[in-house]
Short mmCIF file of C-alpha atoms in Angstrom, two decimals:
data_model
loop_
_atom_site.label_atom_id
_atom_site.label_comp_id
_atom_site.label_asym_id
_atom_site.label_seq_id
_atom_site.Cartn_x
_atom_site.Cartn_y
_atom_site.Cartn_z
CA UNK A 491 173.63 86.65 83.76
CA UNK A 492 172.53 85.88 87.30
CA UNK A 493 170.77 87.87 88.81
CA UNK A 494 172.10 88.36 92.52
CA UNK A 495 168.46 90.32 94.01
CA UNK A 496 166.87 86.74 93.77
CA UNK A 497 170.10 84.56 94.64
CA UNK A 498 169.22 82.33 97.16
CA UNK A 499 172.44 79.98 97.62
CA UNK A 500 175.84 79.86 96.56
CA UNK A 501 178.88 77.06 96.35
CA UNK A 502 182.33 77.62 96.13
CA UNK A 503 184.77 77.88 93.13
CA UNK A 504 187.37 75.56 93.65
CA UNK A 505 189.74 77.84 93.59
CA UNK A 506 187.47 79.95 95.93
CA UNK A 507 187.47 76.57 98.44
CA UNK A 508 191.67 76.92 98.46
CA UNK A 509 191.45 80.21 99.61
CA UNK A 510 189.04 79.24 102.26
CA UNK A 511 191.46 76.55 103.51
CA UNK A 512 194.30 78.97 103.69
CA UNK A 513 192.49 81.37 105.48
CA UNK A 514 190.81 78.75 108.03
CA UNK A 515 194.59 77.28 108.49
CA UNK A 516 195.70 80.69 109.17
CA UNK A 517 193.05 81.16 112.32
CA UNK A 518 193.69 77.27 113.46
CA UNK A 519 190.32 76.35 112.62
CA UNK A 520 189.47 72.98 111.34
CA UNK A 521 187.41 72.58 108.07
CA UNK A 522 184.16 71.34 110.02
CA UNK A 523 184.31 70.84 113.67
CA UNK A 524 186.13 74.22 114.83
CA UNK A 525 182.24 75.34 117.25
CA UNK A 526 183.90 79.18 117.15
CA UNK A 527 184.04 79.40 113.45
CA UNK A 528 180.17 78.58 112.86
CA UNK A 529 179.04 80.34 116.16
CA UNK A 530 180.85 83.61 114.60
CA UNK A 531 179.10 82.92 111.60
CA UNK A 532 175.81 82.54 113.19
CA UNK A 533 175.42 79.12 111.28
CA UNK A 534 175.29 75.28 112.29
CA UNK A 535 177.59 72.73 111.74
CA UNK A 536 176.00 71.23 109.48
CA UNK A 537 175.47 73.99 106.88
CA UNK A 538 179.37 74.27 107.46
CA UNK A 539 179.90 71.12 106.40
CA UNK A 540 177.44 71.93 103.21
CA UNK A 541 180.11 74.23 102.42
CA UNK A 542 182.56 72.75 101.60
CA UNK A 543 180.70 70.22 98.84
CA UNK A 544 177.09 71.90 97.45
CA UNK A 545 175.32 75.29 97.38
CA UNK A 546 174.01 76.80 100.93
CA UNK A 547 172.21 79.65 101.62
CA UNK A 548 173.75 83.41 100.54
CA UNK A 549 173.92 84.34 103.65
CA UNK A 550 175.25 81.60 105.09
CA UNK A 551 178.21 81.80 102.49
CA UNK A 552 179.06 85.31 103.31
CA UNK A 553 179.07 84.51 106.92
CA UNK A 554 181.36 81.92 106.43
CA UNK A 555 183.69 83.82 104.34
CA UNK A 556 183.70 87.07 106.46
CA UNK A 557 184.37 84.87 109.68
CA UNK A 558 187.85 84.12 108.00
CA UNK A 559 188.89 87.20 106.74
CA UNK A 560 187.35 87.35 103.57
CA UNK A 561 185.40 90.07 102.69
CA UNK A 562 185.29 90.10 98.72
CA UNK A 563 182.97 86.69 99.00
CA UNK A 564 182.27 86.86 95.91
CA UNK A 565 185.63 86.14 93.80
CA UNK A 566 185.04 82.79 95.27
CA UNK A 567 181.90 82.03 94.22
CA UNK A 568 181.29 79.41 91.29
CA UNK A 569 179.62 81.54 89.01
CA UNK A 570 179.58 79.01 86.35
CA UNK A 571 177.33 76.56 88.26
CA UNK A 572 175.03 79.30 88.60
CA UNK A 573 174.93 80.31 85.00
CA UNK A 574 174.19 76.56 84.21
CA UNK A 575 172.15 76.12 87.14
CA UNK A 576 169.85 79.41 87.04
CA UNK A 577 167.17 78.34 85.09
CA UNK A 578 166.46 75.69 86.64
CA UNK A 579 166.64 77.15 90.42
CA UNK A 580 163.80 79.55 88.64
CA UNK A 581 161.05 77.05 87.59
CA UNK A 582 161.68 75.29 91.50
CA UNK A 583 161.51 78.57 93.60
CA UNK A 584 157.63 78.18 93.65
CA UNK A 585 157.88 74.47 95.23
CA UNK A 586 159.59 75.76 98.59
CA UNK A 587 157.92 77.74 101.38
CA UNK A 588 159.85 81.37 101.44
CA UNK A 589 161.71 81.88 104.78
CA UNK A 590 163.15 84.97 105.92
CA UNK A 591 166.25 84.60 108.26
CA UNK A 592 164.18 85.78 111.40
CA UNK A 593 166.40 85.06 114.78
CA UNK A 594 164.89 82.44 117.15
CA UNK A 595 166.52 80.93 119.91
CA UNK A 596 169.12 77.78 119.11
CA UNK A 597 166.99 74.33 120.05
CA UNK A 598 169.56 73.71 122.80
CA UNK A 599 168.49 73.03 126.35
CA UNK A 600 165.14 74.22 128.30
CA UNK A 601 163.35 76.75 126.64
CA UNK A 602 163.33 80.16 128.31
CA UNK A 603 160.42 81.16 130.85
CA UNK A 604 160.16 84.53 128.78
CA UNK A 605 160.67 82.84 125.56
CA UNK A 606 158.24 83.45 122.32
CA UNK A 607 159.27 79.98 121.29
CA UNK A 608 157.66 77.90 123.88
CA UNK A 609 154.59 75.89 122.36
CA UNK A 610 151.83 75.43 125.48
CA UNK A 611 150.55 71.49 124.81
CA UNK A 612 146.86 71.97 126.56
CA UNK A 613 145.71 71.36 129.31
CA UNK A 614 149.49 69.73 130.22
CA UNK A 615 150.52 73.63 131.95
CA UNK A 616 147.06 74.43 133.39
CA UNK A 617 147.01 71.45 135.37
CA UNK A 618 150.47 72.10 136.34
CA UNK A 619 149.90 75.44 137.43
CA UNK A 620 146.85 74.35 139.30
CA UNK A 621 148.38 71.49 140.81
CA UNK A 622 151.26 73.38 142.53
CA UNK A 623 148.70 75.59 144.15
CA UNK A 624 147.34 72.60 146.10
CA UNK A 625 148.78 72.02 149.89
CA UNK A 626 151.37 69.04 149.95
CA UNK A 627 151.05 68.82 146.02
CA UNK A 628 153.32 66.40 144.45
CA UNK A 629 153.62 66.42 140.65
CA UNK A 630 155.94 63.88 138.32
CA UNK A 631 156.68 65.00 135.00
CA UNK A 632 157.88 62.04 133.12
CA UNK A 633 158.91 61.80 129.19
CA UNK A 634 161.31 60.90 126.84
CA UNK A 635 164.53 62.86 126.78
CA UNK A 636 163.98 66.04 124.51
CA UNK A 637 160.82 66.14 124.76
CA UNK A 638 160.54 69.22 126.80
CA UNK A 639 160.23 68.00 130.61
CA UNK A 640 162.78 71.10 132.38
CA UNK A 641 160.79 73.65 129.98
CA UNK A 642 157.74 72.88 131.61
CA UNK A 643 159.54 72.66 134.56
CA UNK A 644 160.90 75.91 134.50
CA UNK A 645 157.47 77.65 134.35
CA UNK A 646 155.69 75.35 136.70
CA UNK A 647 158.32 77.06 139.16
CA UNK A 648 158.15 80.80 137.61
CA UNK A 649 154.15 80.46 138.02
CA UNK A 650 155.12 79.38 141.89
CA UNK A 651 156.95 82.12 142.30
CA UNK A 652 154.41 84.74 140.43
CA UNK A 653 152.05 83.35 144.10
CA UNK A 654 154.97 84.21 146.17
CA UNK A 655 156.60 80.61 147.13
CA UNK A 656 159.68 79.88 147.99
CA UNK A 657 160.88 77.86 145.01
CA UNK A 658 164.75 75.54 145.30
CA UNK A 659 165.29 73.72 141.77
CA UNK A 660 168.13 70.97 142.08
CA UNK A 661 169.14 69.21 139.11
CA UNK A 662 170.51 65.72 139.88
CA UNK A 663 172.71 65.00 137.11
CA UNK A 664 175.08 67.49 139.22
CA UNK A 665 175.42 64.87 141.88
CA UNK A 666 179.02 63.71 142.58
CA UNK A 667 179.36 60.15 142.08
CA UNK A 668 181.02 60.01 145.54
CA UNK A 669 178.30 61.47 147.38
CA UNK A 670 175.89 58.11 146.02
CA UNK A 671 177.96 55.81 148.08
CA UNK A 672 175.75 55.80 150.70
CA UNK A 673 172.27 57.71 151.98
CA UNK A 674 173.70 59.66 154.64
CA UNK A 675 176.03 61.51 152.25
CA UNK A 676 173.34 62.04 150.05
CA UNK A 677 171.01 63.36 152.41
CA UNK A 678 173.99 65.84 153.76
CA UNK A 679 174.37 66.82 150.14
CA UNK A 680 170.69 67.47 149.52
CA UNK A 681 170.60 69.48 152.30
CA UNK A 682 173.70 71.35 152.03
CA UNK A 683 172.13 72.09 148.56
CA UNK A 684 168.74 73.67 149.99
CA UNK A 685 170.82 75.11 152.43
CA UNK A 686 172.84 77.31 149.98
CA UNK A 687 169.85 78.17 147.15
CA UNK A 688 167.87 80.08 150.33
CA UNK A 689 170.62 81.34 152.00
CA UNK A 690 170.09 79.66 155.36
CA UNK A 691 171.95 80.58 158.58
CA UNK A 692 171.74 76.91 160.02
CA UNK A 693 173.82 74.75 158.58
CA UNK A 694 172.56 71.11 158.06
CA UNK A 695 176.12 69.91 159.67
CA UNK A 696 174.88 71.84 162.94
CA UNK A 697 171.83 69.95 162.95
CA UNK A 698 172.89 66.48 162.00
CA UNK A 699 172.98 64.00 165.10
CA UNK A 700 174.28 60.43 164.32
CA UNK A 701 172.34 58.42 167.00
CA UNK A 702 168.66 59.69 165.10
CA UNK A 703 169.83 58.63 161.51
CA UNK A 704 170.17 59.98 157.96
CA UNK A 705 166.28 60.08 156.95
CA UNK A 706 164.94 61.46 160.63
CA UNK A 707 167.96 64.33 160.37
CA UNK A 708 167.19 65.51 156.65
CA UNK A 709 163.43 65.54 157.27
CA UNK A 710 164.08 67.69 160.85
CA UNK A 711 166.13 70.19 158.83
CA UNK A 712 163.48 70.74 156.41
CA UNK A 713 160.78 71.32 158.93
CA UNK A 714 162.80 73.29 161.32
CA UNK A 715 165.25 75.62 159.16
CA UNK A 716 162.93 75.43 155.66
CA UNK A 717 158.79 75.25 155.98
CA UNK A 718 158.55 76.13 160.10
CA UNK A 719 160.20 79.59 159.65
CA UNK A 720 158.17 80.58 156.53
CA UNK A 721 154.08 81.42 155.90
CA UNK A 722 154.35 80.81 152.30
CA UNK A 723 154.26 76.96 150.93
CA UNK A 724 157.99 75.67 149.97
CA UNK A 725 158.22 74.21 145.93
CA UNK A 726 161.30 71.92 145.80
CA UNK A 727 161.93 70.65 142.31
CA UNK A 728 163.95 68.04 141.37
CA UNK A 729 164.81 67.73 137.63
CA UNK A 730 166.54 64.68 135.76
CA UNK A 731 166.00 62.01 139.17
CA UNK A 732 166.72 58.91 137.34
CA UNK A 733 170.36 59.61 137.72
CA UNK A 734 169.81 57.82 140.95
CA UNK A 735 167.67 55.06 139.90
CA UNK A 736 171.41 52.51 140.24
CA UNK A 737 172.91 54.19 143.03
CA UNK A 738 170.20 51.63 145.28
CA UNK A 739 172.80 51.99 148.77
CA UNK A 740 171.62 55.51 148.69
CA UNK A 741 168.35 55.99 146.16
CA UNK A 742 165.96 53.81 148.37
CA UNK A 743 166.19 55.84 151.07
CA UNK A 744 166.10 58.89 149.45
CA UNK A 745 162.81 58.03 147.42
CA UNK A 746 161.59 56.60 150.60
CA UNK A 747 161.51 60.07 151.86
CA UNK A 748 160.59 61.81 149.29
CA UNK A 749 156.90 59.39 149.44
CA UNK A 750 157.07 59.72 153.53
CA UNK A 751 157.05 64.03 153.46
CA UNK A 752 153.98 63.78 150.51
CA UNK A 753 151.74 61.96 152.86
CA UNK A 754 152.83 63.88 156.26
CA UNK A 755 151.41 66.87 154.56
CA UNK A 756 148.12 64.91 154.43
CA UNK A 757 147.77 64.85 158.57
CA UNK A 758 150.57 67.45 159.17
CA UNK A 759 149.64 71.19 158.56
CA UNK A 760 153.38 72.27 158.44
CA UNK A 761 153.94 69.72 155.88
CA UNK A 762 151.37 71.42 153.64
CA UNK A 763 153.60 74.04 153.20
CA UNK A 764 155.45 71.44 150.87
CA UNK A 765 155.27 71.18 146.91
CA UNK A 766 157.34 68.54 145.31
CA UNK A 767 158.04 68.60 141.65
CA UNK A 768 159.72 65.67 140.33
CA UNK A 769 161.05 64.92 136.29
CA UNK A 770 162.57 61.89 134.89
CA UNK A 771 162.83 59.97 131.75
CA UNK A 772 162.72 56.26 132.40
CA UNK A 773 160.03 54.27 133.92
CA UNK A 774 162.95 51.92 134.31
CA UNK A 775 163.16 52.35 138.28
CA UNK A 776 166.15 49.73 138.66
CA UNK A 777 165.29 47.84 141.81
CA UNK A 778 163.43 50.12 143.54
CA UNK A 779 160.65 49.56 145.81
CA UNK A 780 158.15 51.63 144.00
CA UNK A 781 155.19 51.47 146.90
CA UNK A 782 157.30 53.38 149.10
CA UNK A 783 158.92 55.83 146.48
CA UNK A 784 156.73 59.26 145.01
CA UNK A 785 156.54 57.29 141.77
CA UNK A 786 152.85 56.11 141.88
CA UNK A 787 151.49 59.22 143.86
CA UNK A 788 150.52 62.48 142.42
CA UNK A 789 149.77 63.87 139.41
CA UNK A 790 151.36 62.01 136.63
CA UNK A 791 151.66 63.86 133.66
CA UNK A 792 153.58 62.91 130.24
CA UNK A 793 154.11 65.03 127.46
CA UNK A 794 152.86 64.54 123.62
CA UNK A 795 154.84 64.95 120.60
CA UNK A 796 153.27 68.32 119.12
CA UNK A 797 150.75 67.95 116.98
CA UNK A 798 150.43 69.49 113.03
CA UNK A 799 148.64 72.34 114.92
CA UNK A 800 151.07 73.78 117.40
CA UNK A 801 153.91 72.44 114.44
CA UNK A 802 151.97 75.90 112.67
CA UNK A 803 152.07 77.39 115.67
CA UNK A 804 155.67 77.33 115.93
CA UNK A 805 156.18 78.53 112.38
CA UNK A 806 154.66 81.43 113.04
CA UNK A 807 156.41 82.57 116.06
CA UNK A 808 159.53 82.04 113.51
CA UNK A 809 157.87 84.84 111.08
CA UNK A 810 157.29 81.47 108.68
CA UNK A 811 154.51 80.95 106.95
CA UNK A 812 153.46 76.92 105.16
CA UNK A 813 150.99 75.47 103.30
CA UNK A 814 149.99 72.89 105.11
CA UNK A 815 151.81 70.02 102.50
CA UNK A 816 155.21 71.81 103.83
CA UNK A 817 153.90 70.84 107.52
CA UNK A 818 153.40 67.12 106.44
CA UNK A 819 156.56 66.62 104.37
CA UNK A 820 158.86 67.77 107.54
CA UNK A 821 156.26 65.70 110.39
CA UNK A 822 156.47 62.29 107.84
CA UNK A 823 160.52 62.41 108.35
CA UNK A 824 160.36 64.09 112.43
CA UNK A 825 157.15 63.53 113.98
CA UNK A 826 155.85 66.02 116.18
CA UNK A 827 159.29 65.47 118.37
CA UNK A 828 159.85 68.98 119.82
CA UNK A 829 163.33 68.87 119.48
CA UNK A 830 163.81 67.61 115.99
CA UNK A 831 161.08 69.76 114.94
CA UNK A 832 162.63 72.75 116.38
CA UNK A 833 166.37 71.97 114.72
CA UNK A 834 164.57 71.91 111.20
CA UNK A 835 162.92 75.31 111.87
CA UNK A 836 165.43 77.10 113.30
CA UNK A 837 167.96 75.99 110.52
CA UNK A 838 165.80 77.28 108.03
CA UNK A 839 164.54 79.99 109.40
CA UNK A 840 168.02 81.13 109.90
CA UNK A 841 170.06 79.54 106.81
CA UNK A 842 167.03 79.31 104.08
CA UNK A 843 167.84 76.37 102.78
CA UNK A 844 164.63 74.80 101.01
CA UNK A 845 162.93 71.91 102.87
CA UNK A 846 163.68 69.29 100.32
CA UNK A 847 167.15 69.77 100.93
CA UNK A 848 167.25 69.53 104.63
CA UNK A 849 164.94 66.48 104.34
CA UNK A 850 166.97 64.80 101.86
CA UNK A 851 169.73 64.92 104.08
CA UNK A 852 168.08 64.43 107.58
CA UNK A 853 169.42 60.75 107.97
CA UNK A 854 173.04 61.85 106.19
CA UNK A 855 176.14 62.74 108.36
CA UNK A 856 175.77 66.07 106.28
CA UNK A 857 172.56 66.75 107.79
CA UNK A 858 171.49 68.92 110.36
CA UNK A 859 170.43 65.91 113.07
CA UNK A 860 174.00 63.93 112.38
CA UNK A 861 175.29 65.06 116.43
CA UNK A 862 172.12 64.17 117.33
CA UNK A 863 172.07 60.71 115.83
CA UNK A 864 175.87 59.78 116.32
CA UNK A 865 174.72 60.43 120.26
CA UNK A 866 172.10 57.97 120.16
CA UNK A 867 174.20 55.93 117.91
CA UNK A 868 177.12 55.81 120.40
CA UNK A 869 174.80 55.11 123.82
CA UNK A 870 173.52 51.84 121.62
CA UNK A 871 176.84 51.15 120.79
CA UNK A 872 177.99 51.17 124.69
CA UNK A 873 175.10 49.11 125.69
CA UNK A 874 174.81 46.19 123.13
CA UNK A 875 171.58 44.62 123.86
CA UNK A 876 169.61 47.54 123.43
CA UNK A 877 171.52 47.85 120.13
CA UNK A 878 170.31 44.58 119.52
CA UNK A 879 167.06 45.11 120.62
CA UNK A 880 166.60 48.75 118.44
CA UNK A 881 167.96 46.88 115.40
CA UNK A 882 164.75 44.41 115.75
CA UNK A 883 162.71 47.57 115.96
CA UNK A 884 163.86 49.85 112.99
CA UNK A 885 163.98 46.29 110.53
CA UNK A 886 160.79 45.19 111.75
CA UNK A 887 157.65 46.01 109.20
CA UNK A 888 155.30 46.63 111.97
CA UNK A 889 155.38 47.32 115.89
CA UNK A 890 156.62 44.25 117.58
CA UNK A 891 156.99 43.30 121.27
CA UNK A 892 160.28 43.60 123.23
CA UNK A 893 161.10 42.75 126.52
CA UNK A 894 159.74 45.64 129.37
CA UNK A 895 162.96 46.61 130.34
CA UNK A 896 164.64 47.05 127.19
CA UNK A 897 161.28 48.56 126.02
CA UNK A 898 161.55 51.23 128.82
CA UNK A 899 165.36 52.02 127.91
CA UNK A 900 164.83 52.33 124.58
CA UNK A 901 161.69 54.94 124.96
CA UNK A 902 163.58 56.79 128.22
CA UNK A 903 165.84 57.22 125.23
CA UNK A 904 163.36 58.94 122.70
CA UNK A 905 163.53 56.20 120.16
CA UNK A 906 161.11 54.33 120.32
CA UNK A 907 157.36 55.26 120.74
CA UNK A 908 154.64 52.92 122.24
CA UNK A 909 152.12 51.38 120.51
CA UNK A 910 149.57 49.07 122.64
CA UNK A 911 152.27 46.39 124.09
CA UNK A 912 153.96 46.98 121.26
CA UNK A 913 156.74 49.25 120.33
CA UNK A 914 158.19 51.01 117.19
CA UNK A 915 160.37 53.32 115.60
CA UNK A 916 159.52 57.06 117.12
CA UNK A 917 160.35 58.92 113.52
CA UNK A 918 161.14 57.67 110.08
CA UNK A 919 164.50 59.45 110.70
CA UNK A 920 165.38 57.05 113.38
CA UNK A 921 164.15 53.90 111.24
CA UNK A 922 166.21 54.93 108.15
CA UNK A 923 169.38 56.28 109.95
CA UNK A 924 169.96 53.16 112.10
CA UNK A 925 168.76 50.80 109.55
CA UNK A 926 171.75 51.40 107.99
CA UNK A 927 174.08 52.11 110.96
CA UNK A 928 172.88 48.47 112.82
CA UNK A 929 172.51 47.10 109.58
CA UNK A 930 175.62 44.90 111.13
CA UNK A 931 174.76 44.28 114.43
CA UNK A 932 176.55 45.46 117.10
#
């Protein structure tokens, strides 16, 4: 007999599995890629697709069967396969860490500012925080994508505003391509933006006079209508720049700016007043002119994978407790990559599916990083030479050299990590997943 106070996963009869696919029909789900049927179940995708072909977690089952309808779960459980199986599942459930379905936060996105989840990597945040407290301070935050850049963002800003600044965030990924097609409607844009996040009377159309130009307008609205009228200093933080790295008609100028207001607030005591904050991901600056851009000015910081440390760290805040082999096995497949490390922790802190499993399927399209790959899979696949170029990388036996550029795209990308003048493959995920995908070249 089983017994069900130490059953830890479940499959479906397949009997059970037709009765699953009537009910799913009925509610016009699809088997595996229906998002409302595994957010009402409170499990991932990928432990949906699990379902349908090997044992998941209990829980996970019964969430998946209540979400349809079905409450009596367990007239469609395989019973048999756990008679057979039983013993065996018994001599193995020493070799996994326990992990008790404690809710964290889904790896999506920044991490909250109030968040228990957010893993300080010292003394990155303390010279953040002291930085911004510094009159015409200009910091760049620049990193792979994923890798944590708006988190940190996000409380460089919430420790500004803890001292009483006024703080604007603008994300340029929001830009309209439109308003790229030239400075002056960027600059009217960026304005209009700062405008509306502090409420201003004046609007920057009131202020704008054609004969003085695009630059000499923006920077007179920002000293007149933003840092003249106020006694605190102004943070303006721009997240996710590189989305104007192409758009040259209009970046240029922009940039040029940007570099012009950091050293007026070196001779300027109004211009003190200013903090700039700026994040991107590629050191791949297109054509610009970087001496007169904020790109080799300030404080230049980068952010590290975590290390095994703050991995524990992390564990903890999850309720989860390792050895320290458990810590290793999951870093030799991710890394220390925040994100990737994060996805593997949350799923099994919320699903308890034993590590071996998840690892064994990390480079599968069953496992819990296939959207994640098939994302970077498809950006290679739009841009062949870097495909080219990563296929050289993950067949390689060692680091090799690539061209700068395609070096730079490939680690703005979070694939690749850097290795002296060399580069390589950032995770053994990465090598083994698109060893096989490029296997063909593209």
């Amino acid at each position: 007999m089983v017994n069900l106070a130490s059953l830890r996963s479940v499959k479906a009869s397949e009997e059970g599995l037709k009765r699953v696919d009537r009910a799913r029909k009925r509610m016009g789900w699809s088997k595996t890629r229906s998002k409302t049927w595994w957010l009402q179940a409170n499990v991932s995708q990928a432990t949906l697709r699990r379902f349908w072909k090997q044992p998941i977690s209990l829980d996970g089952f019964i969430s998946i069967c209540k979400a349809v309808g079905i409450e009596d779960w367990q007239e469609i459980v395989d019973w048999s396969a756990l008679e057979e199986d039983g013993a065996e599942l018994e001599s193995k459930a020493g070799e996994e860490p326990l992990l008790p379905a404690i809710v964290g936060e889904f790896p999506e996105g920044p991490v909250p500012v109030n968040s228990d989840f957010y893993i300080d990597r010292a003394p990155i945040e303390a010279r953040c925080y002291d930085a911004i407290l510094r009159p015409g301070a200009l910091i760049r935050i620049k990193s792979p994508r994923h890798m944590g850049k708006t988190s940190l963002l996000y409380r460089v800003c919430d420790r500004a505003e803890k001292q009483g600044y006024r703080v604007v965030r603008l994300n340029l990924s929001k830009i309209d391509a439109t308003v790229l097609s030239n400075l002056d409607r960027l600059l009217r844009w960026f304005c209009a933006c700062i405008s509306l996040e502090l409420k201003l009377t004046t609007q920057p159309k009131d202020m704008w006079i054609l004969d003085r130009g695009s630059i000499v307008n923006c920077t007179t609205f920002i000293q007149e209508q933003v840092l003249e009228p106020i006694q605190q200093p102004f943070v303006l933080a721009l997240d996710e720049v590189d989305w104007l790295f192409d758009a040259l008609a209009a970046s240029q100028g922009f940039f040029s700016m940007l570099r012009s207001w950091h050293e007026e607030a070196k001779t300027i005591e109004v211009w003190e007043k200013l903090r700039l904050v700026v994040v991107h991901s590629t050191e791949d600056y297109g054509r610009l002119d970087l001496n007169h851009s904020p790109f080799n000015v300030g404080l230049p910081v980068e952010l590290p994978e975590f290390t095994a440390q703050q991995v524990e760290d992390l564990l903890k805040r999850y309720g989860l407790d390792w050895h320290q082999n458990w810590v290793q096995r999951l870093m030799a497949t991710v890394g220390g990559h925040p994100y990737l490390v994060r996805l593997a922790i949350d799923e099994l802190a919320w699903q308890k599916v034993t590590l071996t499993q998840l690892l064994q399927e990390a480079a599968t399209d069953a496992g819990i990083y296939t959207d994640h790959l098939r994302r970077h899979l498809k950006k290679l696949q739009e841009r062949p030479e870097l495909a080219k170029a990563f296929r050289q990388v993950v067949m390689a036996p060692e680091p090799l050299q690539l061209d700068t550029m395609q070096a730079y795209k490939l680690y703005s990308m979070g694939l690749v990590k850097k290795i002296g003048d060399r580069v390589g493959p950032r995770c053994r995920l990465y090598q083994e997943y698109f060893q096989t995908r490029l296997a063909g070249g593209c």
